[in-house]
PDB file of C-alpha atoms in Angstrom:
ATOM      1  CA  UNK O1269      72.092 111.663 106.133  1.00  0.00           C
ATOM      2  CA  UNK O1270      72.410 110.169 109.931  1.00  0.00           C
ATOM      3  CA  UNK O1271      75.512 108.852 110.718  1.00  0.00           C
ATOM      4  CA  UNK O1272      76.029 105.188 110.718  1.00  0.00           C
ATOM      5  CA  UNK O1273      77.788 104.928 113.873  1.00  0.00           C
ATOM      6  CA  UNK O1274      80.527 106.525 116.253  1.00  0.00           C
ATOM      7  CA  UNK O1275      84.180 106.126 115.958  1.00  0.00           C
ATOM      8  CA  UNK O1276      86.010 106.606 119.490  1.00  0.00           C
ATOM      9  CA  UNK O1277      89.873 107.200 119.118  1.00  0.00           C
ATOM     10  CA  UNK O1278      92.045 110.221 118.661  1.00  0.00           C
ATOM     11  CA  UNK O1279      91.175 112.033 115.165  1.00  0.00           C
ATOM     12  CA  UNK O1280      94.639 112.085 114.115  1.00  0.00           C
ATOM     13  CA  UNK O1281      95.888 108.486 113.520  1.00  0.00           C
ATOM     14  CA  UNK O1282      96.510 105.912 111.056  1.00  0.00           C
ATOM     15  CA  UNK O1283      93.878 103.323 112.564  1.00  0.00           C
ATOM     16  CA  UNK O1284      91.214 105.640 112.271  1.00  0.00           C
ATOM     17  CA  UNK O1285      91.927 106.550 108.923  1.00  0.00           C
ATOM     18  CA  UNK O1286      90.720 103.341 107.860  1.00  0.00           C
ATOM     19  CA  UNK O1287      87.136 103.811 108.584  1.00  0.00           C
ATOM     20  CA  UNK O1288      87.133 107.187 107.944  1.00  0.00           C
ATOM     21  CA  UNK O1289      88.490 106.743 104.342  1.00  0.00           C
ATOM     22  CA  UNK O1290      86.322 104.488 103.470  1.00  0.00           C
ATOM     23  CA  UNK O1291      83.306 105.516 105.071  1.00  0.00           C
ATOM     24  CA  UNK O1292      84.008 108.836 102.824  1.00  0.00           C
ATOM     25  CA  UNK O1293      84.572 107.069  99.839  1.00  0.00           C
ATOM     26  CA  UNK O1294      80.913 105.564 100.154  1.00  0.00           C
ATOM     27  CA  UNK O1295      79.561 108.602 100.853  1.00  0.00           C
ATOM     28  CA  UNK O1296      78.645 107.594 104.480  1.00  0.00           C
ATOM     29  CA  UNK O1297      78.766 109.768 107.350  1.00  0.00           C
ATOM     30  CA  UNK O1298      80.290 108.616 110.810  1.00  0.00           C
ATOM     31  CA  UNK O1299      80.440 110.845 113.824  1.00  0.00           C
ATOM     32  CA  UNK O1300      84.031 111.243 114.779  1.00  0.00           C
ATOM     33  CA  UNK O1301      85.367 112.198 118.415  1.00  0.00           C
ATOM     34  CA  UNK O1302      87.672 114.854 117.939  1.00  0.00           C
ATOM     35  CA  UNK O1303      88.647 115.291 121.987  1.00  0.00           C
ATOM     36  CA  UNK O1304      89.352 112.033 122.376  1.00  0.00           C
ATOM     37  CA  UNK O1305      92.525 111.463 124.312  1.00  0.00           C
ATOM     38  CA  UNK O1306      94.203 108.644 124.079  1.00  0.00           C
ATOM     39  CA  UNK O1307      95.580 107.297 127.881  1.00  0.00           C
ATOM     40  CA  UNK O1308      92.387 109.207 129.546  1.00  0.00           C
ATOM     41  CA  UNK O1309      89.429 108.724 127.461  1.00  0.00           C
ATOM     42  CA  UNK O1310      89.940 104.789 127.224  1.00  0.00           C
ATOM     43  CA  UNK O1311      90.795 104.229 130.311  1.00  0.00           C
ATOM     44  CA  UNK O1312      87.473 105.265 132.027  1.00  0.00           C
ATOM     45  CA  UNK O1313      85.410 103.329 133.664  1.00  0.00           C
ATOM     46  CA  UNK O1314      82.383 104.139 131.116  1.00  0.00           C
ATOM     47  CA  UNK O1315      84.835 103.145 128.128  1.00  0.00           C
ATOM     48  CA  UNK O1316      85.994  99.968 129.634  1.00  0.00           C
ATOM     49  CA  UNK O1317      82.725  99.074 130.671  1.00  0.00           C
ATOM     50  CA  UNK O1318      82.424  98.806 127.102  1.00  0.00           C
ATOM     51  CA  UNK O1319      85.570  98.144 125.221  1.00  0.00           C
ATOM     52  CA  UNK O1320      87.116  95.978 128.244  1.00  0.00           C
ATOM     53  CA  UNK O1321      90.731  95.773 125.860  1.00  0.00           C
ATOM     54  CA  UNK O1322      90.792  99.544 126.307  1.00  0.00           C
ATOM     55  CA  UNK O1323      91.884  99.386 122.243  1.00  0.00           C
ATOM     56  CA  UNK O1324      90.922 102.362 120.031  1.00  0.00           C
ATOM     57  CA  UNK O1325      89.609 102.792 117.490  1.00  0.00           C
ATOM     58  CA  UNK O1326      86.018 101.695 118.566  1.00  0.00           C
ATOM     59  CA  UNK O1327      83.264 101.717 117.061  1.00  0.00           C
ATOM     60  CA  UNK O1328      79.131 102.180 117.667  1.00  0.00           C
ATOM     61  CA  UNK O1329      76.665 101.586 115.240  1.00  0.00           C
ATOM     62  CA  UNK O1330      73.206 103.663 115.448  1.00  0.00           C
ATOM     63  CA  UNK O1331      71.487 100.223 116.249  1.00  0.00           C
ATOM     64  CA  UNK O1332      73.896  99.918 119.351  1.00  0.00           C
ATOM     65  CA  UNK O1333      76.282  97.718 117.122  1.00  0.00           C
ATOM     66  CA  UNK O1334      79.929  98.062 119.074  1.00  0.00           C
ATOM     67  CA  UNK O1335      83.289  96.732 117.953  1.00  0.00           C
ATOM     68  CA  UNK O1336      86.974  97.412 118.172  1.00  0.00           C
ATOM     69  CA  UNK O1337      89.861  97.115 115.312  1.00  0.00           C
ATOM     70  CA  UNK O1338      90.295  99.721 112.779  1.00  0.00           C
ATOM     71  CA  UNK O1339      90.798  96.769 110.115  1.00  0.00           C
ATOM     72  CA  UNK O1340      87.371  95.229 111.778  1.00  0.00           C
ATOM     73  CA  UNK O1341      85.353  98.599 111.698  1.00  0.00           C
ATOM     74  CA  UNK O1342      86.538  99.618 108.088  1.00  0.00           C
ATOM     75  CA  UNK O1343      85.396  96.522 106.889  1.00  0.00           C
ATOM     76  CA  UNK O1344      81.909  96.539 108.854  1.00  0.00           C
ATOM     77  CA  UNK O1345      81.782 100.762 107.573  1.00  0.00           C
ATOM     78  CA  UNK O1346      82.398  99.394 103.521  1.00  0.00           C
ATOM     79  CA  UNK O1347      79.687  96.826 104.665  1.00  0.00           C
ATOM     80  CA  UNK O1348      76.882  99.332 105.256  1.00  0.00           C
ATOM     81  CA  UNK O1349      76.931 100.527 101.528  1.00  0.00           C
ATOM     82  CA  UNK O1350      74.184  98.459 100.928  1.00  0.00           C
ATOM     83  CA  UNK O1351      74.163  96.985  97.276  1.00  0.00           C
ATOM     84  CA  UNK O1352      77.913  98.632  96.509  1.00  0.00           C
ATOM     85  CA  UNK O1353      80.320  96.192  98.072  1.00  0.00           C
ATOM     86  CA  UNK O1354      83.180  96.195  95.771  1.00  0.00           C
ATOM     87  CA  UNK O1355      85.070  97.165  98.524  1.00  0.00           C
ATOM     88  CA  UNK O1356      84.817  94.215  99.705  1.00  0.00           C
ATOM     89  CA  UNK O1357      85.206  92.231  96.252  1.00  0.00           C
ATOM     90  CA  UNK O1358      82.752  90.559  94.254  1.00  0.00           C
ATOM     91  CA  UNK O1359      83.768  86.798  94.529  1.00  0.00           C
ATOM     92  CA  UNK O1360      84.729  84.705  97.487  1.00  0.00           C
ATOM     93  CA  UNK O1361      88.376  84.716  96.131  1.00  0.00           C
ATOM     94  CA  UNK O1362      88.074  88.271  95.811  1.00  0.00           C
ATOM     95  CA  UNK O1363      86.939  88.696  99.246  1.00  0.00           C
ATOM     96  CA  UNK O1364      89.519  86.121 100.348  1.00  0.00           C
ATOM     97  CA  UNK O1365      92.345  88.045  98.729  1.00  0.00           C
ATOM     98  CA  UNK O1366      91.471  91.372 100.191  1.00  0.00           C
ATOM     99  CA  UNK O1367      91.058  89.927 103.884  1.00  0.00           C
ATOM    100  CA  UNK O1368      94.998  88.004 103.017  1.00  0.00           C
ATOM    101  CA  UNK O1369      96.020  91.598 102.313  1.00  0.00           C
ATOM    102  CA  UNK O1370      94.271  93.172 105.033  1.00  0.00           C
ATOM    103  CA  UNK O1371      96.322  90.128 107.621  1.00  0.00           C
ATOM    104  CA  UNK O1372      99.786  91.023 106.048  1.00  0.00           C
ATOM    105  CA  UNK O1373      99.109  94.499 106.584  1.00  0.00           C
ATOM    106  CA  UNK O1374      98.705  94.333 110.217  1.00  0.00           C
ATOM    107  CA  UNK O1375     100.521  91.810 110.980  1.00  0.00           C
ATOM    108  CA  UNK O1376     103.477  92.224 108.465  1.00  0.00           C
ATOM    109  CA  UNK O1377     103.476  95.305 107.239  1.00  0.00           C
ATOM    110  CA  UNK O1378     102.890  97.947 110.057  1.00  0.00           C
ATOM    111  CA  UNK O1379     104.440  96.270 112.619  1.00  0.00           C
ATOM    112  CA  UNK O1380     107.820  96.562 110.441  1.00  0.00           C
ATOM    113  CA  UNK O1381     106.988 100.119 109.624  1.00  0.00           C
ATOM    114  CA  UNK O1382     106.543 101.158 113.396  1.00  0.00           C
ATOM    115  CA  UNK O1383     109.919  99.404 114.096  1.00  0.00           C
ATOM    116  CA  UNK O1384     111.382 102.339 111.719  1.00  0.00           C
ATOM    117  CA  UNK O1385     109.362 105.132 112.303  1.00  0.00           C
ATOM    118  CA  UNK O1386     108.649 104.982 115.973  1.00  0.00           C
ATOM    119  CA  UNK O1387     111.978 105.399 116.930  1.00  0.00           C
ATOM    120  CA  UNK O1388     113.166 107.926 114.545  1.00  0.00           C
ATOM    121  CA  UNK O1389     110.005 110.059 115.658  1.00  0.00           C
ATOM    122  CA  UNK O1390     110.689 109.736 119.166  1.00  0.00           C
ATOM    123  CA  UNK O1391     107.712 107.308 120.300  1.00  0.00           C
ATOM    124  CA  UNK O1392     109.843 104.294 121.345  1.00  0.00           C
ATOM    125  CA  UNK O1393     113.263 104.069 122.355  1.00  0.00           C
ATOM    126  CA  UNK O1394     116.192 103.988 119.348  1.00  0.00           C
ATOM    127  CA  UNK O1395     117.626 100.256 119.597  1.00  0.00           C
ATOM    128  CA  UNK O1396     120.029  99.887 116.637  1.00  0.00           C
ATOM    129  CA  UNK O1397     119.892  96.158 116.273  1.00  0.00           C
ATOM    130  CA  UNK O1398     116.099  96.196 116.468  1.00  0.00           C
ATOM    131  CA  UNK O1399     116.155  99.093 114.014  1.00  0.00           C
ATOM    132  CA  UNK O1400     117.950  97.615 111.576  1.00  0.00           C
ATOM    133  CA  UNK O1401     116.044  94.444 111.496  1.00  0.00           C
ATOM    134  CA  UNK O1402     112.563  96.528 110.938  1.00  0.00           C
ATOM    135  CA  UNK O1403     114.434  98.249 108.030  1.00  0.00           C
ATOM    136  CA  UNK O1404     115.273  94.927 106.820  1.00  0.00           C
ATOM    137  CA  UNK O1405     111.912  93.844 106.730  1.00  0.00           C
ATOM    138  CA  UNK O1406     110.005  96.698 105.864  1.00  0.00           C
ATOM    139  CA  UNK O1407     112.340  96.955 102.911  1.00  0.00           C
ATOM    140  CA  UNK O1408     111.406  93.176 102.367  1.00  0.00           C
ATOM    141  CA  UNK O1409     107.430  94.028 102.742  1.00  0.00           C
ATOM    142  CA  UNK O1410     107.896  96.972 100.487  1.00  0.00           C
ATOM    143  CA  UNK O1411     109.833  94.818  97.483  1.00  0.00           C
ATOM    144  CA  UNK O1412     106.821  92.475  97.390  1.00  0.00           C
ATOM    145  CA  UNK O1413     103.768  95.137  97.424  1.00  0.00           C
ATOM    146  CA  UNK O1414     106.188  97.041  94.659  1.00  0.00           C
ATOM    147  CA  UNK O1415     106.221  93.619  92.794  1.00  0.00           C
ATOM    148  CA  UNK O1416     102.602  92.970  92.491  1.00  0.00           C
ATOM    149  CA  UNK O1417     101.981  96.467  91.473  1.00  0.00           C
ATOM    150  CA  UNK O1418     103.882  96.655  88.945  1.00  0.00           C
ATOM    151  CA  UNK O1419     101.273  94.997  86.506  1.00  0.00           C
ATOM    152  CA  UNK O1420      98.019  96.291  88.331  1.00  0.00           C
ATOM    153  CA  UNK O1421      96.741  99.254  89.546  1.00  0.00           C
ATOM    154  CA  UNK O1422      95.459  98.477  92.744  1.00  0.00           C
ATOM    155  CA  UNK O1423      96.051  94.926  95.220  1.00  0.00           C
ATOM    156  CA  UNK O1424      93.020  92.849  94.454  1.00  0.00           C
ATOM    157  CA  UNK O1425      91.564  93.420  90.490  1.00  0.00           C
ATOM    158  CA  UNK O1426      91.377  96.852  89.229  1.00  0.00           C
ATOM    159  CA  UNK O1427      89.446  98.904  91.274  1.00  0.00           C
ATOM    160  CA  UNK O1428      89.824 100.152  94.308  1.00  0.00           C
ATOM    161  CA  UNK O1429      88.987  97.436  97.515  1.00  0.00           C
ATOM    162  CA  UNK O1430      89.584  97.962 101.508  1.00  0.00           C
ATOM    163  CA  UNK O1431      92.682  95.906 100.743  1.00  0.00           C
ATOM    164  CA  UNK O1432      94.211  99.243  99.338  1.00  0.00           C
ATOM    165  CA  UNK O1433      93.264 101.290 102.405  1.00  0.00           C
TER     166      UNK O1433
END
């Protein structure tokens, strides 16, 4: 099989998991940039040309298709499965649910987890006033996903949706 598109970014990191998990999932192939260097590879002129926000991941269809967000691209990659879309749910609720999920985790969710873990890795700086409040939160976050799991299997109905990626 061809593969659907091309995913710019470096091969190791969370945002490109997205697509890449789900594109596997469905079976789909995507071509992947595995010397992709993030800080030299989207900053040329070439990329920028293209991407203007310099963001990775990005993504290029086979039909020329191009679009940046790793929440955007895994949902346009679960897309492309033709008939099987339960990834994307099977009602509008559904759908609505999973794209409320998708929101909290990016704009909830990760940002309190890269308050923790960036600084204990080494990425940012170690504040400990802005350290403890992304524990705080996180731990907040964490209480309410543990919550609604605790009667369901997965965040939207029972099977598996982009929601849980």
């Amino acid at each position: 099989m061809a593969p659907i598109g091309k995913l710019n970014g470096p091969t190791v990191n969370f945002r490109n998991y997205k697509a890449r998990v789900v594109a596997e999932f469905l079976g789909l192939d995507i071509e992947i940039t595995p010397k992709f260097e993030l800080g030299v590879d989207n900053k040329t002129p070439e990329y920028l040309a293209k991407y203007p926000s310099g963001k990775t991941p990005t993504f290029e269809s086979a039909d020329g298709f191009s679009l940046t967000d790793s929440s955007a691209i895994a949902y346009y990659v679960a897309s492309k499965s033709g008939s099987d879309s339960s990834l994307l749910g099977q009602t509008p609720e559904e759908t609505a649910e999973i794209l409320q999920f998708i929101l909290f985790a990016e704009s909830d969710f990760m940002p309190a987890a890269l308050g923790v873990f960036a600084p204990i890795l080494g990425f940012t700086p170690l504040i400990k006033p802005a350290l403890q409040q992304a524990e705080q939160q996180l731990a907040r976050f964490l209480g309410v996903l543990n919550d609604l799991v605790v009667d369901r299997t997965f965040l939207v109905g029972e099977r598996l949706t982009i929601a849980d990626v």
